[in-house]
XYZ file of C-alpha atoms in Angstrom:
671
model
C -25.187 -5.619 -9.583
C -22.287 -3.609 -9.993
C -21.654 -3.213 -6.556
C -21.869 -6.711 -6.163
C -19.458 -7.103 -9.787
C -17.160 -4.929 -7.700
C -16.669 -6.109 -4.287
C -16.594 -9.841 -5.440
C -14.267 -8.716 -8.673
C -11.812 -6.511 -7.470
C -8.845 -7.491 -10.014
C -10.682 -5.980 -12.636
C -8.734 -2.590 -12.119
C -5.817 -4.724 -12.185
C -5.926 -6.835 -15.489
C -4.466 -4.127 -17.839
C -2.024 -2.871 -15.380
C 1.277 -3.621 -15.341
C 2.486 -5.576 -11.970
C 4.919 -3.049 -11.932
C 2.873 0.122 -12.070
C 0.020 -1.173 -10.052
C 2.398 -0.194 -7.248
C 2.237 2.585 -7.931
C -1.878 2.847 -7.527
C -3.790 4.134 -5.065
C -4.559 0.456 -3.672
C -1.134 -1.157 -4.553
C -1.755 -4.217 -1.972
C -5.353 -4.756 -3.322
C -3.959 -4.866 -6.810
C -0.883 -7.275 -5.891
C -3.079 -9.142 -4.754
C -4.330 -10.390 -8.380
C -1.497 -10.488 -9.135
C 0.477 -14.357 -9.848
C 4.087 -12.570 -9.939
C 3.216 -11.665 -6.087
C 0.788 -14.812 -5.363
C 4.096 -16.568 -5.901
C 6.397 -13.838 -3.760
C 3.803 -14.444 -0.997
C 3.907 -18.541 -1.303
C 7.528 -18.160 -1.081
C 7.638 -15.599 2.242
C 4.957 -18.570 3.310
C 6.716 -21.338 2.313
C 9.940 -19.991 4.401
C 8.229 -19.156 7.528
C 6.492 -22.295 7.961
C 9.743 -23.602 8.044
C 11.203 -21.149 10.305
C 8.280 -22.268 12.418
C 8.479 -26.319 12.245
C 12.891 -26.130 12.857
C 12.064 -23.299 15.910
C 9.285 -25.577 17.691
C 11.314 -29.008 16.694
C 14.199 -27.683 18.509
C 12.529 -26.471 21.309
C 12.078 -29.343 23.095
C 16.018 -30.429 21.826
C 18.791 -30.473 24.064
C 22.440 -31.223 22.758
C 23.780 -34.220 24.198
C 27.765 -33.576 26.042
C 30.117 -35.847 27.201
C 32.696 -33.036 27.347
C 32.288 -29.104 28.448
C 34.774 -26.636 29.165
C 33.809 -23.339 30.720
C 36.362 -20.912 29.685
C 37.127 -17.319 31.472
C 37.671 -14.590 28.993
C 38.070 -11.760 32.332
C 37.638 -11.095 35.090
C 35.902 -8.162 36.878
C 38.984 -6.434 37.535
C 39.886 -6.177 33.831
C 42.221 -9.233 33.655
C 42.076 -10.892 30.824
C 42.262 -14.833 29.522
C 46.020 -15.129 29.201
C 46.130 -13.690 32.260
C 43.756 -15.304 34.397
C 45.009 -17.280 37.111
C 41.402 -18.862 38.308
C 38.037 -19.427 36.541
C 36.561 -16.878 38.914
C 33.662 -19.060 40.427
C 33.601 -21.538 43.253
C 31.456 -23.855 41.623
C 29.867 -24.828 37.940
C 27.057 -27.456 36.906
C 24.957 -27.967 34.312
C 21.018 -28.747 33.861
C 19.735 -31.304 32.151
C 15.873 -31.096 31.901
C 14.517 -30.527 35.485
C 17.886 -31.665 37.346
C 20.415 -29.465 38.816
C 23.718 -31.878 37.944
C 26.795 -31.855 40.305
C 30.316 -30.583 38.500
C 32.664 -29.197 40.751
C 31.893 -28.258 44.046
C 29.463 -28.215 45.969
C 25.867 -29.536 43.926
C 22.690 -26.854 44.434
C 19.468 -27.772 47.312
C 17.262 -29.849 45.077
C 18.802 -32.753 43.352
C 21.769 -34.225 41.839
C 21.173 -37.054 39.494
C 21.683 -40.787 40.590
C 24.223 -42.294 39.735
C 26.389 -39.248 37.733
C 29.858 -38.595 37.999
C 31.929 -35.933 36.690
C 35.639 -35.640 36.754
C 37.264 -31.875 37.061
C 40.524 -30.504 35.591
C 41.081 -27.135 36.595
C 43.842 -25.223 34.559
C 44.160 -21.026 34.725
C 40.590 -19.903 32.795
C 39.790 -23.267 31.805
C 37.627 -25.600 33.503
C 37.066 -29.003 32.230
C 34.135 -31.470 32.908
C 34.086 -34.795 31.928
C 30.793 -36.429 32.062
C 29.923 -40.085 32.958
C 27.079 -40.411 30.288
C 26.244 -38.273 27.407
C 24.229 -35.753 29.082
C 21.699 -33.399 27.610
C 22.300 -29.744 28.729
C 19.872 -27.028 28.740
C 21.379 -24.731 31.150
C 23.777 -23.705 33.939
C 24.691 -22.624 37.615
C 27.664 -21.256 39.309
C 28.459 -20.326 42.538
C 30.502 -17.123 43.381
C 33.705 -17.442 44.626
C 34.596 -16.128 48.435
C 37.158 -14.300 47.344
C 36.910 -10.454 46.918
C 34.717 -9.806 44.077
C 37.109 -8.247 42.056
C 37.921 -11.674 40.586
C 34.742 -13.066 39.765
C 34.298 -14.094 36.302
C 32.832 -11.435 34.238
C 33.277 -12.576 30.653
C 33.157 -16.703 30.023
C 32.009 -19.368 27.386
C 31.202 -22.706 27.557
C 32.714 -25.028 25.041
C 31.883 -28.221 23.777
C 35.426 -30.238 24.094
C 34.571 -33.475 23.506
C 35.979 -33.967 19.350
C 38.857 -31.511 20.846
C 41.319 -33.573 19.979
C 40.234 -34.702 16.396
C 39.782 -30.768 14.882
C 42.208 -29.400 12.278
C 44.187 -26.373 13.108
C 42.731 -23.542 14.687
C 38.791 -24.544 14.128
C 37.284 -23.329 16.959
C 35.452 -25.219 19.654
C 31.426 -25.667 19.623
C 29.915 -23.421 21.833
C 27.389 -24.331 24.140
C 27.047 -21.192 25.614
C 28.053 -17.609 27.144
C 27.743 -15.110 29.534
C 24.970 -13.775 27.559
C 22.100 -15.796 25.364
C 20.476 -14.709 22.947
C 17.440 -17.269 21.334
C 18.179 -16.524 16.762
C 15.293 -14.640 15.557
C 12.298 -17.084 15.144
C 14.764 -20.153 14.700
C 15.159 -21.335 18.129
C 18.796 -22.166 17.975
C 21.193 -20.112 19.962
C 23.455 -17.557 19.724
C 25.902 -16.558 22.425
C 27.462 -13.291 22.735
C 30.470 -12.186 24.952
C 28.774 -9.776 26.649
C 29.850 -9.004 29.959
C 27.725 -10.138 32.596
C 27.710 -8.935 36.773
C 27.769 -11.652 39.302
C 26.411 -10.630 42.732
C 28.374 -9.267 45.679
C 27.444 -11.976 47.925
C 29.638 -14.890 48.015
C 28.215 -17.974 47.830
C 25.555 -16.577 46.056
C 23.569 -19.514 43.980
C 23.344 -17.855 39.989
C 21.294 -19.487 37.077
C 21.621 -19.644 33.586
C 18.796 -21.012 31.712
C 18.472 -20.260 28.341
C 15.535 -21.729 27.704
C 12.897 -19.372 26.335
C 9.917 -18.715 28.323
C 6.492 -18.265 27.659
C 6.588 -14.108 26.922
C 9.221 -14.950 24.222
C 7.184 -18.246 22.479
C 4.605 -15.527 22.720
C 6.056 -12.840 20.743
C 8.232 -15.149 17.991
C 5.979 -18.559 17.391
C 3.062 -16.571 17.850
C 4.135 -13.964 15.317
C 5.100 -16.057 12.368
C 1.643 -18.124 13.311
C 0.314 -14.923 11.759
C 2.600 -14.110 9.331
C 1.394 -17.909 7.754
C -2.109 -17.522 8.222
C -2.102 -13.978 6.371
C 0.180 -14.870 3.826
C -1.666 -17.854 2.871
C -4.767 -16.636 2.962
C -4.293 -13.696 1.114
C -3.049 -15.951 -1.728
C -6.112 -18.105 -1.858
C -8.327 -15.193 -2.039
C -6.379 -13.245 -4.598
C -7.296 -16.379 -6.865
C -10.228 -16.330 -6.166
C -10.507 -12.406 -7.285
C -11.065 -10.848 -3.061
C -8.131 -8.553 -3.523
C -9.735 -6.517 -0.393
C -10.412 -9.486 1.524
C -6.869 -10.088 0.755
C -5.695 -6.939 2.423
C -8.009 -7.073 4.995
C -6.753 -10.680 6.419
C -3.117 -9.705 5.679
C -3.593 -6.113 7.234
C -4.879 -8.224 10.281
C -2.360 -11.283 10.346
C 0.126 -7.941 11.095
C -2.138 -6.268 13.328
C -2.075 -9.746 15.881
C 1.235 -9.995 14.792
C 2.260 -6.896 16.165
C 0.049 -7.440 19.361
C 1.701 -10.606 20.140
C 5.369 -8.617 20.278
C 3.780 -5.896 22.600
C 2.564 -8.460 24.997
C 5.798 -10.517 24.468
C 7.813 -7.140 25.579
C 5.861 -6.509 28.442
C 6.146 -9.677 29.453
C 9.986 -10.447 28.784
C 9.965 -7.019 31.434
C 8.315 -8.806 33.723
C 9.572 -11.706 34.148
C 12.989 -9.962 33.730
C 14.432 -10.330 30.922
C 15.249 -7.520 29.906
C 17.464 -8.110 26.547
C 14.888 -9.972 25.341
C 12.348 -7.100 26.293
C 13.810 -4.578 24.302
C 14.572 -6.527 21.500
C 10.860 -7.031 21.501
C 10.527 -2.867 21.458
C 13.055 -2.441 19.430
C 11.256 -4.734 16.575
C 7.426 -3.200 17.656
C 7.398 -0.026 15.591
C 8.813 -1.559 11.806
C 5.625 -4.026 11.902
C 3.603 -1.258 13.097
C 4.217 0.591 9.849
C 4.045 -2.914 7.466
C 0.518 -2.722 9.101
C 0.068 1.078 8.080
C 0.667 -0.097 4.520
C -2.452 -2.306 4.148
C -4.279 0.308 6.541
C -3.178 3.307 4.030
C -2.601 1.676 0.325
C -1.851 5.184 -0.396
C 1.436 5.634 1.443
C 2.003 2.482 0.821
C 5.802 3.547 -0.725
C 6.519 5.356 2.444
C 5.228 3.444 4.832
C 7.083 0.062 3.380
C 10.382 2.152 2.982
C 9.889 3.658 6.475
C 9.077 0.112 7.861
C 12.390 -1.358 6.604
C 14.486 1.824 7.515
C 13.202 0.752 10.979
C 13.661 -2.957 10.906
C 17.236 -2.258 9.827
C 18.072 0.108 12.161
C 16.302 -2.059 15.101
C 18.512 -5.032 14.091
C 21.934 -3.235 14.651
C 20.654 -1.570 18.214
C 20.317 -5.216 19.200
C 22.957 -6.495 17.980
C 25.202 -3.444 19.105
C 23.229 -2.019 22.488
C 21.370 -4.895 23.894
C 23.525 -8.196 23.384
C 26.968 -6.509 22.049
C 27.884 -3.667 23.655
C 31.217 -4.255 24.214
C 31.963 -6.656 21.204
C 33.950 -5.937 18.043
C 31.855 -6.374 14.211
C 33.856 -9.523 13.839
C 32.758 -11.082 16.604
C 29.208 -11.377 15.697
C 27.831 -14.743 15.315
C 27.304 -15.417 11.605
C 23.275 -15.477 12.104
C 23.243 -12.222 13.034
C 25.726 -11.261 10.307
C 23.057 -12.823 7.741
C 19.832 -11.250 9.289
C 21.199 -8.160 9.393
C 22.373 -8.420 5.521
C 19.302 -9.528 4.524
C 17.352 -6.355 6.774
C 20.768 -4.054 4.254
C 19.286 -5.657 1.216
C 15.199 -5.631 1.575
C 16.582 -1.238 2.021
C 17.696 -1.527 -0.999
C 14.768 -3.228 -2.347
C 12.611 -0.115 -1.396
C 15.208 1.793 -2.372
C 15.074 -0.231 -6.405
C 11.079 0.433 -5.937
C 11.565 4.303 -6.095
C 13.823 3.818 -8.650
C 11.418 1.620 -10.739
C 8.714 4.304 -10.206
C 11.277 6.639 -12.185
C 11.433 3.878 -14.701
C 7.698 3.716 -15.373
C 7.535 7.269 -15.738
C 10.219 7.485 -18.083
C 8.608 4.614 -20.676
C 5.115 6.015 -20.347
C 6.096 9.800 -21.376
C 7.961 8.142 -23.622
C 4.860 6.754 -25.547
C 2.818 9.739 -25.452
C 5.828 12.312 -26.413
C 4.903 12.519 -29.948
C 1.412 13.894 -29.429
C 2.251 15.859 -26.213
C 4.653 17.595 -28.435
C 1.974 18.222 -31.124
C -0.347 20.041 -28.269
C 2.352 21.785 -26.704
C 3.031 23.462 -30.050
C -0.006 24.265 -30.536
C -0.260 25.610 -27.428
C 2.851 27.712 -27.677
C 0.730 29.182 -31.157
C -2.308 30.318 -29.280
C -0.015 32.361 -26.715
C 2.132 33.686 -29.085
C -1.133 34.829 -31.685
C -1.916 38.566 -29.859
C -5.945 37.254 -31.058
C -6.052 34.482 -28.149
C -3.617 36.609 -25.642
C -6.721 38.518 -24.295
C -9.100 36.074 -23.991
C -7.182 33.381 -22.142
C -6.002 35.679 -19.869
C -10.006 36.868 -19.748
C -11.216 33.014 -19.421
C -8.710 32.740 -16.291
C -10.175 35.726 -14.909
C -13.567 34.720 -14.966
C -12.893 31.439 -13.054
C -10.845 32.801 -10.879
C -14.012 34.578 -9.816
C -16.095 32.143 -9.784
C -14.253 30.422 -7.166
C -14.584 26.676 -8.198
C -10.886 26.285 -9.604
C -9.854 23.985 -6.523
C -8.564 20.393 -6.641
C -10.291 19.051 -3.338
C -11.236 15.448 -4.228
C -13.679 16.202 -0.655
C -15.504 19.347 -2.568
C -16.154 17.631 -6.034
C -18.135 13.998 -5.288
C -20.773 12.532 -5.090
C -23.365 13.493 -2.582
C -26.254 11.824 -1.239
C -29.755 13.484 -0.690
C -30.646 14.321 3.425
C -32.703 12.144 5.228
C -36.563 12.850 5.300
C -37.433 13.666 8.633
C -40.626 12.750 10.537
C -41.722 11.221 13.628
C -42.813 7.773 12.198
C -39.969 6.581 10.449
C -39.457 9.137 7.960
C -43.283 10.174 7.241
C -43.215 14.085 6.514
C -45.243 16.021 9.067
C -48.042 16.704 8.424
C -48.629 14.446 5.638
C -50.130 10.847 5.811
C -48.817 7.233 4.955
C -51.291 6.851 2.709
C -51.105 10.241 0.891
C -47.881 10.319 0.416
C -46.567 9.024 -3.120
C -42.860 7.744 -2.972
C -40.310 9.037 -4.811
C -37.764 7.331 -7.504
C -35.027 7.129 -4.781
C -37.675 5.860 -2.412
C -38.698 2.906 -4.786
C -35.241 2.240 -6.428
C -33.298 2.587 -2.784
C -35.834 1.795 0.101
C -34.994 5.419 1.605
C -36.993 8.079 2.440
C -34.912 11.769 1.735
C -36.058 15.043 0.880
C -35.632 15.949 -3.279
C -33.309 19.330 -3.925
C -31.378 18.340 -0.920
C -27.306 17.260 -0.191
C -26.215 15.557 2.774
C -22.085 17.233 2.742
C -21.523 14.127 5.263
C -23.215 11.396 2.924
C -21.096 10.605 0.410
C -22.611 8.628 -2.216
C -20.293 5.371 -2.740
C -22.897 3.046 -4.187
C -22.865 2.065 -7.830
C -25.688 0.875 -8.568
C -27.213 3.940 -7.718
C -24.741 6.025 -9.474
C -25.183 4.303 -13.107
C -29.488 5.090 -12.474
C -28.920 8.111 -11.623
C -26.261 9.130 -14.596
C -28.359 7.486 -16.923
C -31.515 9.391 -16.131
C -29.221 12.962 -16.406
C -28.058 11.971 -19.353
C -31.461 12.094 -21.141
C -31.248 16.333 -19.560
C -27.844 16.920 -19.894
C -27.780 15.902 -23.575
C -30.768 18.805 -24.202
C -28.722 21.056 -22.115
C -25.829 20.433 -24.316
C -28.413 21.423 -27.278
C -29.223 24.540 -25.906
C -25.805 25.988 -24.818
C -23.976 24.987 -28.167
C -26.626 26.932 -30.069
C -26.266 29.690 -27.774
C -22.500 29.881 -28.274
C -21.956 28.616 -30.957
C -20.981 25.873 -30.263
C -19.668 22.565 -32.554
C -20.750 18.919 -32.040
C -18.854 16.180 -32.714
C -21.072 13.902 -35.547
C -20.031 10.498 -36.516
C -20.346 9.486 -40.144
C -20.702 6.145 -40.298
C -24.037 6.600 -39.056
C -25.411 8.279 -42.398
C -26.250 5.615 -44.961
C -24.548 6.225 -48.110
C -26.079 8.700 -51.058
C -26.687 7.902 -54.476
C -25.973 8.955 -57.661
C -28.435 11.939 -58.382
C -28.972 12.037 -62.268
C -30.471 15.466 -62.065
C -28.277 17.014 -59.582
C -27.355 19.689 -62.149
C -30.760 20.477 -62.314
C -33.150 23.438 -60.286
C -33.888 22.013 -57.137
C -32.168 19.340 -57.261
C -28.568 20.673 -56.112
C -26.001 18.211 -53.782
C -26.769 19.118 -50.415
C -24.862 21.788 -48.857
C -24.594 21.338 -45.195
C -21.509 21.506 -43.278
C -21.903 17.781 -42.364
C -20.984 16.595 -45.679
C -17.862 18.437 -45.256
C -14.233 16.532 -44.341
C -14.618 18.318 -40.755
C -15.739 16.005 -38.020
C -17.754 18.855 -36.217
C -20.649 20.910 -37.026
C -22.102 23.509 -35.070
C -25.783 22.362 -33.112
C -27.608 25.472 -34.999
C -26.610 23.861 -38.608
C -26.892 20.477 -37.602
C -30.436 20.289 -35.976
C -32.438 18.621 -38.891
C -29.532 15.654 -38.995
C -29.747 15.112 -34.839
C -28.859 11.182 -35.722
C -25.499 12.067 -36.654
C -24.279 13.898 -33.309
C -21.912 11.755 -31.680
C -23.418 12.190 -27.807
C -21.537 11.942 -25.227
C -22.016 7.874 -23.436
C -21.585 6.836 -19.811
C -18.667 5.317 -18.485
C -18.233 1.650 -19.222
C -18.341 0.012 -15.554
C -15.029 -1.784 -15.879
C -13.129 1.737 -16.595
C -15.275 2.879 -13.763
C -14.059 -0.064 -11.611
C -10.779 0.716 -12.885
C -10.459 3.942 -11.363
C -11.389 3.147 -8.435
C -8.775 1.249 -7.535
C -6.077 2.780 -9.172
C -6.974 6.026 -8.529
C -9.866 6.563 -6.108
C -9.088 3.938 -2.875
C -12.157 2.140 -4.157
C -14.615 5.363 -3.355
C -17.569 5.466 -6.033
C -18.028 9.067 -4.568
C -14.376 10.228 -6.539
C -16.661 8.892 -10.414
C -17.680 12.374 -11.364
C -17.533 11.978 -14.762
C -20.353 8.919 -15.671
C -22.165 11.329 -17.518
C -20.224 13.255 -19.744
C -20.947 15.528 -22.461
C -18.279 18.084 -24.649
C -18.905 20.842 -27.011
C -15.925 22.330 -29.271
C -15.063 26.408 -30.251
C -13.830 28.128 -32.890
C -12.360 30.342 -30.116
C -11.560 30.849 -26.655
C -13.938 33.666 -26.801
C -16.975 31.500 -27.813
C -15.805 28.952 -25.467
C -15.987 31.547 -22.459
C -19.324 32.591 -23.418
C -20.858 29.134 -23.308
C -19.277 29.455 -19.825
C -20.884 32.247 -18.831
C -24.339 30.674 -19.731
C -24.045 27.771 -17.770
C -22.788 29.554 -14.668
C -26.130 31.958 -15.236
C -28.525 28.908 -15.803
C -31.297 28.461 -13.299
C -31.326 24.393 -13.577
C -27.946 24.324 -13.414
C -25.320 24.110 -10.420
C -21.685 24.643 -11.240
C -19.851 22.148 -8.862
C -16.406 22.841 -9.828
C -13.978 23.577 -12.969
C -11.430 22.525 -14.201
C -9.080 25.576 -16.351
C -6.550 23.467 -18.259
C -6.638 26.557 -21.056
C -4.259 28.130 -18.086
C -0.955 29.367 -18.171
C -0.273 27.654 -14.834
C -1.031 24.555 -15.429
C 0.760 21.838 -15.399
C -0.183 20.443 -19.393
C 2.391 16.811 -18.246
C -1.066 16.068 -16.543
C -2.706 15.176 -18.931
C -0.230 14.030 -21.825
C -0.207 18.246 -23.169
C -4.196 17.848 -23.962
C -5.850 20.831 -22.872
C -9.530 22.022 -21.920
C -12.239 23.316 -19.991
C -13.984 20.541 -17.505
C -17.313 22.089 -15.872
C -19.081 19.161 -13.072
C -22.107 20.335 -12.688
C -25.110 19.378 -11.147
C -28.784 19.900 -13.467
C -31.502 20.335 -10.766
C -34.967 20.247 -12.669
C -38.347 19.206 -11.188
C -38.105 16.161 -12.738
C -34.557 14.932 -12.129
C -35.881 15.429 -8.636
C -38.513 13.234 -8.897
C -36.198 11.037 -10.156
C -33.359 11.515 -8.002
C -30.676 12.401 -10.171
C -30.484 16.338 -8.939
C -27.228 15.878 -6.999
C -25.426 13.793 -9.386
C -22.600 16.008 -11.030
C -22.033 15.351 -14.560
C -18.490 16.214 -16.388
C -19.004 19.054 -19.701
C -15.739 19.346 -21.494
C -15.221 22.944 -22.946
C -12.568 22.251 -25.852
C -11.085 24.519 -28.644
C -11.471 22.997 -32.127
C -7.677 23.332 -32.949
C -7.151 20.928 -29.568
C -10.221 18.443 -30.860
C -8.910 18.314 -34.130
C -5.561 16.460 -33.084
C -7.070 13.964 -31.182
C -7.185 10.439 -33.187
C -7.676 6.769 -32.119
C -3.982 6.043 -32.490
C -3.524 8.465 -30.358
C -6.046 7.321 -28.258
C -4.979 3.937 -27.733
C -1.715 4.916 -26.851
C -2.984 7.423 -24.168
C -4.476 3.545 -22.866
C -0.897 2.007 -23.092
C 0.137 5.050 -21.411
C -2.388 5.080 -18.410
C -2.067 1.382 -17.855
C 2.037 1.806 -17.565
C 1.099 4.239 -15.149
C -1.434 2.048 -13.573
C -4.197 5.430 -13.833
């Protein structure tokens, strides 16, 4: 049931975390899908791409109609510029209208000329003005190379709409119809015309076609990619509202993956079709789309991937603008659409940098919450280090932990593992044992898998939350008994809960012999009692409880990348000590206990430990497995529990108000 709840309510770990802090959890994309702020942002992006796709599709079949067009040659191959150009540098010029090539100047091409079409031609230096007898939709143009030397060929030219030339005020530029180099605006379907030079063929009288209409690879890379965006964004919002954060992440990642596929095949198709500029454009845009996809695949590195992706995006736009389409054009001549695109990508880069600054701000705000408590813990630790009677035990404890070699930080070495599956020639039945005689153990009864008791499968992490809680419930019973033994043999204390003790009625004969008031330490103002003295009042002992499922799911989302095997503190207990020597004695008793397997030791009572990681708090945390015949029968011997060995001075500084501040601290940081 817990696994089903975790599967379908993946926002549980993000409910109490702030919208800013979830960006720094182990699963920021999954967590963000459940936050209204980010859902609205995704909706805005989806609306933008939907409008962009609609404009693009509408513009695909649209051809603007003109009555007058001017071909203006800006430069010849020999380097002559506009003012000194005496001829347009082409022998013939015409336009494409639909599927027709219409004669405008010189001889028409071989295929067709529209019946009744007339065109008046006026040559004036670098200008070639054309006036049509009717409004002509123009979707492209063509030229014939002149019979003169190739050095006089046009190298850079523009097509201008001069239909309203006489009515334009001042020096307002004429609208562009086309240029020698053409590129479709990113995603909008509108044309951007640049002034990059071209080289007409050296053959004389050659027909050169300029058809700016995008071919299928361009549509595949642009429109296919936008469709992927729309499906991914809209689907992520819907799944996020349904508390399906992981499904939203998978859908978004899949959409970005398909967009990369469309871009790749679009680049290959353009290269095969001879559209080298478009091929380079798409090839340069592929890396940052790949990193956007990695943001969903590797959520823990989300910020790094989003920064690299944005940096690649800005770099690609500059390379496309200056290297592919405008190699010889100064920045002031870049068209408005490209300037806007560059502007937005640079803004996106600064937004990513701002996210990093926001993380620093959240870190500072969270530390201010627990600053006072941390200072008290640090002051206590400083007093212990200054006390000569504590220096030796601290060093001895560190030496013991180092000697055991279990003070590692790698989570892969300390996690919940499954048992090894039992071998057998007949579907898991052990050799030499008949199926009727074999008694199934608890693991087989609960989960339908026959396993080998007492064994571990190091390559099979246990990621079933239901199984872990079932094992923790069993292990908790035997861990409590072990805690009693260790506390008794090492002069340890256990927390007590005085609220469980019924109020005592006044004893009128208290002063008489044999009727004195109780003198047990449980009645002292301390919150702890030695187990050897409190065994008769066991009901007052405050035993460790299982971690609540809600908190476990929070940690899965915030810290453990949705890997339940990392939960090694579902069953946890604590023993309190007066001195570090008693604590070390208890550690030795645990390590030498034949019924205990010690997995890891975290020595926070070490001078090398960074107490900022735990807000100044220090203890020794031991992860253990309880290997008893009964736990093997019940299937709990593989379960990792946590035992905290705490100095009494640190335990007494803990308070309910301090714990509430710590909860706010971890929610602010998304831990």
